[in-house]
Amino acid sequence: MSTQNLTHLEAIKKIKELSENAKICMFCTELETVPVNSRPMTLQETDDSGNLWFISSGTSNKNFEIKEDRRVQLFFMNNNNSQYLSVYGKASVYKDKTTIRRKMVSPCKSLV
């Protein structure tokens, strides 16, 4: 297993590659709670700025948890290539219908 320290554009390119190859991650919220709340989520897109886009129901507990504490951690695994990615960052809940339609792979109610 190798670890690489990448900067800006290289890092974004690698995050995009690894996350889109894996496609599904464990999406963790309420990071200070034990056990951490986690659920599998399907990635819709990793954009050119390195933002990861997911779609979920507008009434999902995850959305309420993000409103209270925006910190999240995502764990991706691509077992076929033994590739793993852990991403820590801040999430936002988007309700803009134009953005949601642009990001949608399958119809859902709201975007995280």
Tab-separated table of N, CA and C in Angstrom:
chain	number	residue	atom	x	y	z
A	1	MET	N	0.847	-1.174	0.000
A	1	MET	CA	0.000	0.000	0.000
A	1	MET	C	0.891	1.235	0.000
A	2	SER	N	0.521	2.204	-0.818
A	2	SER	CA	1.311	3.427	-0.865
A	2	SER	C	0.475	4.604	-0.398
A	3	THR	N	1.156	5.558	0.184
A	3	THR	CA	0.530	6.796	0.606
A	3	THR	C	1.199	7.918	-0.162
A	4	GLN	N	0.389	8.809	-0.736
A	4	GLN	CA	0.936	9.928	-1.487
A	4	GLN	C	0.402	11.231	-0.915
A	5	ASN	N	1.287	12.206	-0.812
A	5	ASN	CA	0.878	13.549	-0.425
A	5	ASN	C	0.781	14.379	-1.690
A	6	LEU	N	-0.441	14.674	-2.088
A	6	LEU	CA	-0.678	15.417	-3.318
A	6	LEU	C	-1.178	16.811	-2.978
A	7	THR	N	-0.950	17.736	-3.897
A	7	THR	CA	-1.423	19.096	-3.687
A	7	THR	C	-2.503	19.441	-4.699
A	8	HIS	N	-3.193	20.474	-4.427
A	8	HIS	CA	-4.343	21.029	-5.138
A	8	HIS	C	-4.860	20.216	-6.329
A	9	LEU	N	-4.431	20.522	-7.557
A	9	LEU	CA	-5.012	19.873	-8.735
A	9	LEU	C	-4.730	18.380	-8.785
A	10	GLU	N	-3.536	17.978	-8.350
A	10	GLU	CA	-3.223	16.546	-8.296
A	10	GLU	C	-4.142	15.841	-7.303
A	11	ALA	N	-4.365	16.471	-6.154
A	11	ALA	CA	-5.213	15.892	-5.111
A	11	ALA	C	-6.659	15.776	-5.602
A	12	ILE	N	-7.168	16.818	-6.234
A	12	ILE	CA	-8.541	16.799	-6.747
A	12	ILE	C	-8.691	15.690	-7.787
A	13	LYS	N	-7.723	15.575	-8.679
A	13	LYS	CA	-7.770	14.534	-9.710
A	13	LYS	C	-7.795	13.142	-9.080
A	14	LYS	N	-6.985	12.922	-8.057
A	14	LYS	CA	-6.921	11.613	-7.393
A	14	LYS	C	-8.208	11.334	-6.608
A	15	ILE	N	-8.733	12.336	-5.905
A	15	ILE	CA	-10.001	12.166	-5.179
A	15	ILE	C	-11.113	11.812	-6.166
A	16	LYS	N	-11.159	12.522	-7.290
A	16	LYS	CA	-12.175	12.257	-8.314
A	16	LYS	C	-12.042	10.821	-8.826
A	17	GLU	N	-10.840	10.413	-9.158
A	17	GLU	CA	-10.593	9.064	-9.677
A	17	GLU	C	-11.017	7.985	-8.669
A	18	LEU	N	-10.529	8.098	-7.440
A	18	LEU	CA	-10.809	7.068	-6.435
A	18	LEU	C	-12.279	7.034	-6.030
A	19	SER	N	-12.873	8.206	-5.816
A	19	SER	CA	-14.277	8.238	-5.374
A	19	SER	C	-15.215	7.758	-6.470
A	20	GLU	N	-14.967	8.147	-7.714
A	20	GLU	CA	-15.860	7.735	-8.799
A	20	GLU	C	-15.670	6.263	-9.169
A	21	ASN	N	-14.490	5.716	-8.949
A	21	ASN	CA	-14.283	4.276	-9.166
A	21	ASN	C	-15.009	3.462	-8.099
A	22	ALA	N	-14.965	3.918	-6.862
A	22	ALA	CA	-15.617	3.196	-5.768
A	22	ALA	C	-17.135	3.386	-5.815
A	23	LYS	N	-17.566	4.619	-6.059
A	23	LYS	CA	-18.962	5.029	-6.209
A	23	LYS	C	-19.784	5.017	-4.913
A	24	ILE	N	-19.561	4.061	-4.025
A	24	ILE	CA	-20.323	3.979	-2.777
A	24	ILE	C	-19.374	4.191	-1.611
A	25	CYS	N	-19.836	4.945	-0.629
A	25	CYS	CA	-19.004	5.189	0.553
A	25	CYS	C	-19.850	5.031	1.810
A	26	MET	N	-19.182	4.949	2.926
A	26	MET	CA	-19.850	5.087	4.211
A	26	MET	C	-19.787	6.577	4.538
A	27	PHE	N	-20.935	7.182	4.682
A	27	PHE	CA	-21.087	8.625	4.913
A	27	PHE	C	-21.342	8.799	6.404
A	28	CYS	N	-20.398	9.393	7.113
A	28	CYS	CA	-20.465	9.482	8.573
A	28	CYS	C	-20.747	10.914	9.026
A	29	THR	N	-21.683	11.045	9.975
A	29	THR	CA	-22.041	12.328	10.571
A	29	THR	C	-21.947	12.204	12.084
A	30	GLU	N	-22.174	13.320	12.764
A	30	GLU	CA	-22.099	13.363	14.231
A	30	GLU	C	-20.823	12.662	14.709
A	31	LEU	N	-19.692	13.178	14.253
A	31	LEU	CA	-18.401	12.525	14.461
A	31	LEU	C	-17.972	12.460	15.921
A	32	GLU	N	-18.585	13.258	16.778
A	32	GLU	CA	-18.215	13.220	18.196
A	32	GLU	C	-19.065	12.230	18.987
A	33	THR	N	-20.066	11.645	18.325
A	33	THR	CA	-20.946	10.671	18.964
A	33	THR	C	-20.321	9.281	18.846
A	34	VAL	N	-20.506	8.474	19.877
A	34	VAL	CA	-20.031	7.088	19.811
A	34	VAL	C	-21.237	6.183	19.978
A	35	PRO	N	-21.516	5.310	19.045
A	35	PRO	CA	-20.812	5.148	17.776
A	35	PRO	C	-21.186	6.252	16.793
A	36	VAL	N	-20.297	6.482	15.841
A	36	VAL	CA	-20.512	7.485	14.799
A	36	VAL	C	-21.680	7.032	13.927
A	37	ASN	N	-22.553	7.958	13.557
A	37	ASN	CA	-23.641	7.636	12.639
A	37	ASN	C	-23.070	7.480	11.232
A	38	SER	N	-23.327	6.345	10.626
A	38	SER	CA	-22.848	6.140	9.260
A	38	SER	C	-23.889	5.387	8.458
A	39	ARG	N	-23.875	5.634	7.168
A	39	ARG	CA	-24.787	4.964	6.263
A	39	ARG	C	-24.140	4.925	4.887
A	40	PRO	N	-24.446	3.872	4.097
A	40	PRO	CA	-23.898	3.830	2.745
A	40	PRO	C	-24.599	4.860	1.867
A	41	MET	N	-23.823	5.551	1.064
A	41	MET	CA	-24.365	6.548	0.131
A	41	MET	C	-23.690	6.351	-1.218
A	42	THR	N	-24.461	6.573	-2.281
A	42	THR	CA	-23.927	6.484	-3.633
A	42	THR	C	-23.519	7.874	-4.106
A	43	LEU	N	-22.300	7.989	-4.538
A	43	LEU	CA	-21.778	9.247	-5.071
A	43	LEU	C	-22.443	9.552	-6.405
A	44	GLN	N	-22.913	10.780	-6.578
A	44	GLN	CA	-23.467	11.212	-7.861
A	44	GLN	C	-22.366	11.755	-8.763
A	45	GLU	N	-21.453	12.536	-8.151
A	45	GLU	CA	-20.410	13.195	-8.944
A	45	GLU	C	-19.335	13.729	-8.015
A	46	THR	N	-18.119	13.741	-8.500
A	46	THR	CA	-17.049	14.530	-7.897
A	46	THR	C	-16.726	15.593	-8.931
A	47	ASP	N	-16.999	16.847	-8.599
A	47	ASP	CA	-16.829	17.905	-9.597
A	47	ASP	C	-15.364	18.331	-9.719
A	48	ASP	N	-15.097	19.238	-10.643
A	48	ASP	CA	-13.724	19.656	-10.936
A	48	ASP	C	-13.075	20.452	-9.811
A	49	SER	N	-13.864	20.858	-8.826
A	49	SER	CA	-13.316	21.547	-7.654
A	49	SER	C	-13.055	20.577	-6.507
A	50	GLY	N	-13.412	19.307	-6.707
A	50	GLY	CA	-13.210	18.298	-5.669
A	50	GLY	C	-14.389	18.133	-4.729
A	51	ASN	N	-15.516	18.794	-5.022
A	51	ASN	CA	-16.727	18.623	-4.209
A	51	ASN	C	-17.377	17.304	-4.561
A	52	LEU	N	-17.811	16.576	-3.546
A	52	LEU	CA	-18.486	15.290	-3.742
A	52	LEU	C	-19.975	15.510	-3.550
A	53	TRP	N	-20.782	15.038	-4.498
A	53	TRP	CA	-22.218	15.284	-4.520
A	53	TRP	C	-22.993	13.993	-4.289
A	54	PHE	N	-23.961	14.054	-3.367
A	54	PHE	CA	-24.834	12.941	-3.036
A	54	PHE	C	-26.273	13.433	-3.067
A	55	ILE	N	-27.217	12.542	-3.311
A	55	ILE	CA	-28.637	12.891	-3.280
A	55	ILE	C	-29.322	12.027	-2.230
A	56	SER	N	-30.172	12.666	-1.445
A	56	SER	CA	-30.929	11.932	-0.427
A	56	SER	C	-32.294	12.573	-0.228
A	57	SER	N	-33.129	11.900	0.506
A	57	SER	CA	-34.452	12.420	0.830
A	57	SER	C	-34.323	13.700	1.653
A	58	GLY	N	-35.209	14.633	1.418
A	58	GLY	CA	-35.224	15.878	2.181
A	58	GLY	C	-35.501	15.673	3.655
A	59	THR	N	-36.069	14.528	4.009
A	59	THR	CA	-36.392	14.252	5.410
A	59	THR	C	-35.389	13.300	6.068
A	60	SER	N	-34.286	13.055	5.403
A	60	SER	CA	-33.262	12.158	5.941
A	60	SER	C	-32.678	12.703	7.245
A	61	ASN	N	-32.484	11.833	8.237
A	61	ASN	CA	-31.845	12.254	9.490
A	61	ASN	C	-30.483	12.870	9.230
A	62	LYS	N	-29.799	12.367	8.223
A	62	LYS	CA	-28.472	12.880	7.885
A	62	LYS	C	-28.526	14.383	7.635
A	63	ASN	N	-29.545	14.842	6.934
A	63	ASN	CA	-29.662	16.269	6.641
A	63	ASN	C	-29.817	17.093	7.916
A	64	PHE	N	-30.593	16.588	8.869
A	64	PHE	CA	-30.761	17.285	10.144
A	64	PHE	C	-29.448	17.274	10.927
A	65	GLU	N	-28.734	16.164	10.875
A	65	GLU	CA	-27.442	16.065	11.563
A	65	GLU	C	-26.437	17.049	10.965
A	66	ILE	N	-26.430	17.187	9.632
A	66	ILE	CA	-25.513	18.120	8.959
A	66	ILE	C	-25.850	19.566	9.330
A	67	LYS	N	-27.124	19.883	9.495
A	67	LYS	CA	-27.499	21.243	9.893
A	67	LYS	C	-26.956	21.585	11.275
A	68	GLU	N	-26.852	20.579	12.149
A	68	GLU	CA	-26.330	20.776	13.512
A	68	GLU	C	-24.799	20.809	13.544
A	69	ASP	N	-24.167	19.981	12.709
A	69	ASP	CA	-22.703	19.874	12.682
A	69	ASP	C	-22.308	19.457	11.271
A	70	ARG	N	-21.686	20.363	10.538
A	70	ARG	CA	-21.390	20.143	9.117
A	70	ARG	C	-20.237	19.171	8.876
A	71	ARG	N	-19.505	18.810	9.917
A	71	ARG	CA	-18.345	17.919	9.731
A	71	ARG	C	-18.799	16.503	9.376
A	72	VAL	N	-18.199	15.963	8.322
A	72	VAL	CA	-18.496	14.596	7.888
A	72	VAL	C	-17.199	13.888	7.531
A	73	GLN	N	-17.262	12.571	7.529
A	73	GLN	CA	-16.147	11.769	7.047
A	73	GLN	C	-16.721	10.710	6.123
A	74	LEU	N	-16.059	10.519	4.987
A	74	LEU	CA	-16.501	9.561	3.979
A	74	LEU	C	-15.414	8.504	3.817
A	75	PHE	N	-15.821	7.246	3.756
A	75	PHE	CA	-14.888	6.142	3.559
A	75	PHE	C	-15.280	5.388	2.293
A	76	PHE	N	-14.421	5.462	1.272
A	76	PHE	CA	-14.630	4.770	0.008
A	76	PHE	C	-13.708	3.555	-0.050
A	77	MET	N	-14.176	2.505	-0.715
A	77	MET	CA	-13.348	1.322	-0.906
A	77	MET	C	-13.606	0.754	-2.296
A	78	ASN	N	-12.547	0.580	-3.061
A	78	ASN	CA	-12.613	-0.095	-4.341
A	78	ASN	C	-11.824	-1.382	-4.176
A	79	ASN	N	-12.511	-2.435	-3.816
A	79	ASN	CA	-11.864	-3.710	-3.487
A	79	ASN	C	-11.145	-4.322	-4.679
A	80	ASN	N	-11.656	-4.103	-5.889
A	80	ASN	CA	-11.039	-4.689	-7.082
A	80	ASN	C	-9.591	-4.247	-7.255
A	81	ASN	N	-9.300	-3.018	-6.894
A	81	ASN	CA	-7.945	-2.468	-7.072
A	81	ASN	C	-7.254	-2.192	-5.745
A	82	SER	N	-7.827	-2.659	-4.647
A	82	SER	CA	-7.289	-2.386	-3.308
A	82	SER	C	-7.038	-0.893	-3.107
A	83	GLN	N	-8.031	-0.074	-3.495
A	83	GLN	CA	-7.929	1.374	-3.331
A	83	GLN	C	-8.891	1.809	-2.233
A	84	TYR	N	-8.413	2.691	-1.353
A	84	TYR	CA	-9.201	3.172	-0.232
A	84	TYR	C	-9.028	4.676	-0.141
A	85	LEU	N	-10.084	5.347	0.232
A	85	LEU	CA	-10.051	6.806	0.333
A	85	LEU	C	-10.872	7.229	1.541
A	86	SER	N	-10.270	8.030	2.383
A	86	SER	CA	-10.961	8.631	3.517
A	86	SER	C	-10.959	10.142	3.300
A	87	VAL	N	-12.143	10.740	3.326
A	87	VAL	CA	-12.275	12.181	3.112
A	87	VAL	C	-12.957	12.783	4.330
A	88	TYR	N	-12.334	13.791	4.914
A	88	TYR	CA	-12.923	14.538	6.026
A	88	TYR	C	-13.208	15.938	5.507
A	89	GLY	N	-14.406	16.457	5.786
A	89	GLY	CA	-14.728	17.798	5.313
A	89	GLY	C	-16.025	18.293	5.897
A	90	LYS	N	-16.553	19.352	5.294
A	90	LYS	CA	-17.811	19.954	5.738
A	90	LYS	C	-18.856	19.796	4.647
A	91	ALA	N	-20.033	19.352	5.041
A	91	ALA	CA	-21.133	19.118	4.100
A	91	ALA	C	-22.123	20.270	4.144
A	92	SER	N	-22.839	20.422	3.054
A	92	SER	CA	-23.935	21.387	2.952
A	92	SER	C	-25.130	20.691	2.347
A	93	VAL	N	-26.318	21.115	2.745
A	93	VAL	CA	-27.555	20.579	2.174
A	93	VAL	C	-28.065	21.600	1.168
A	94	TYR	N	-28.237	21.180	-0.069
A	94	TYR	CA	-28.746	22.045	-1.130
A	94	TYR	C	-30.181	21.653	-1.430
A	95	LYS	N	-31.023	22.651	-1.606
A	95	LYS	CA	-32.418	22.389	-1.952
A	95	LYS	C	-32.792	23.033	-3.282
A	96	ASP	N	-31.808	23.626	-3.944
A	96	ASP	CA	-32.029	24.265	-5.230
A	96	ASP	C	-32.364	23.204	-6.284
A	97	LYS	N	-33.578	23.241	-6.806
A	97	LYS	CA	-34.056	22.206	-7.712
A	97	LYS	C	-33.248	22.129	-9.010
A	98	THR	N	-32.726	23.248	-9.492
A	98	THR	CA	-31.911	23.232	-10.706
A	98	THR	C	-30.613	22.462	-10.463
A	99	THR	N	-29.970	22.727	-9.335
A	99	THR	CA	-28.740	22.007	-8.977
A	99	THR	C	-29.035	20.526	-8.815
A	100	ILE	N	-30.114	20.195	-8.151
A	100	ILE	CA	-30.473	18.788	-7.926
A	100	ILE	C	-30.680	18.070	-9.257
A	101	ARG	N	-31.425	18.674	-10.155
A	101	ARG	CA	-31.671	18.033	-11.459
A	101	ARG	C	-30.363	17.831	-12.224
A	102	ARG	N	-29.454	18.801	-12.141
A	102	ARG	CA	-28.167	18.678	-12.840
A	102	ARG	C	-27.330	17.527	-12.293
A	103	LYS	N	-27.422	17.287	-11.009
A	103	LYS	CA	-26.585	16.273	-10.354
A	103	LYS	C	-27.224	14.894	-10.326
A	104	MET	N	-28.516	14.822	-10.595
A	104	MET	CA	-29.241	13.561	-10.419
A	104	MET	C	-28.832	12.500	-11.418
A	105	VAL	N	-28.624	11.308	-10.865
A	105	VAL	CA	-28.474	10.102	-11.665
A	105	VAL	C	-29.805	9.382	-11.668
A	106	SER	N	-30.466	9.386	-10.487
A	106	SER	CA	-31.801	8.805	-10.372
A	106	SER	C	-32.659	9.764	-9.561
A	107	PRO	N	-33.973	9.808	-9.761
A	107	PRO	CA	-34.811	10.792	-9.076
A	107	PRO	C	-34.883	10.580	-7.565
A	108	CYS	N	-34.624	11.648	-6.832
A	108	CYS	CA	-34.745	11.669	-5.371
A	108	CYS	C	-35.247	13.048	-4.974
A	109	LYS	N	-35.331	13.314	-3.668
A	109	LYS	CA	-35.967	14.542	-3.210
A	109	LYS	C	-35.029	15.697	-2.891
A	110	SER	N	-33.851	15.452	-2.309
A	110	SER	CA	-32.990	16.589	-1.996
A	110	SER	C	-31.531	16.205	-2.110
A	111	LEU	N	-30.699	17.198	-2.155
A	111	LEU	CA	-29.284	17.004	-2.406
A	111	LEU	C	-28.487	17.352	-1.180
A	112	VAL	N	-27.509	16.524	-0.863
A	112	VAL	CA	-26.595	16.790	0.250
A	112	VAL	C	-25.262	17.135	-0.343
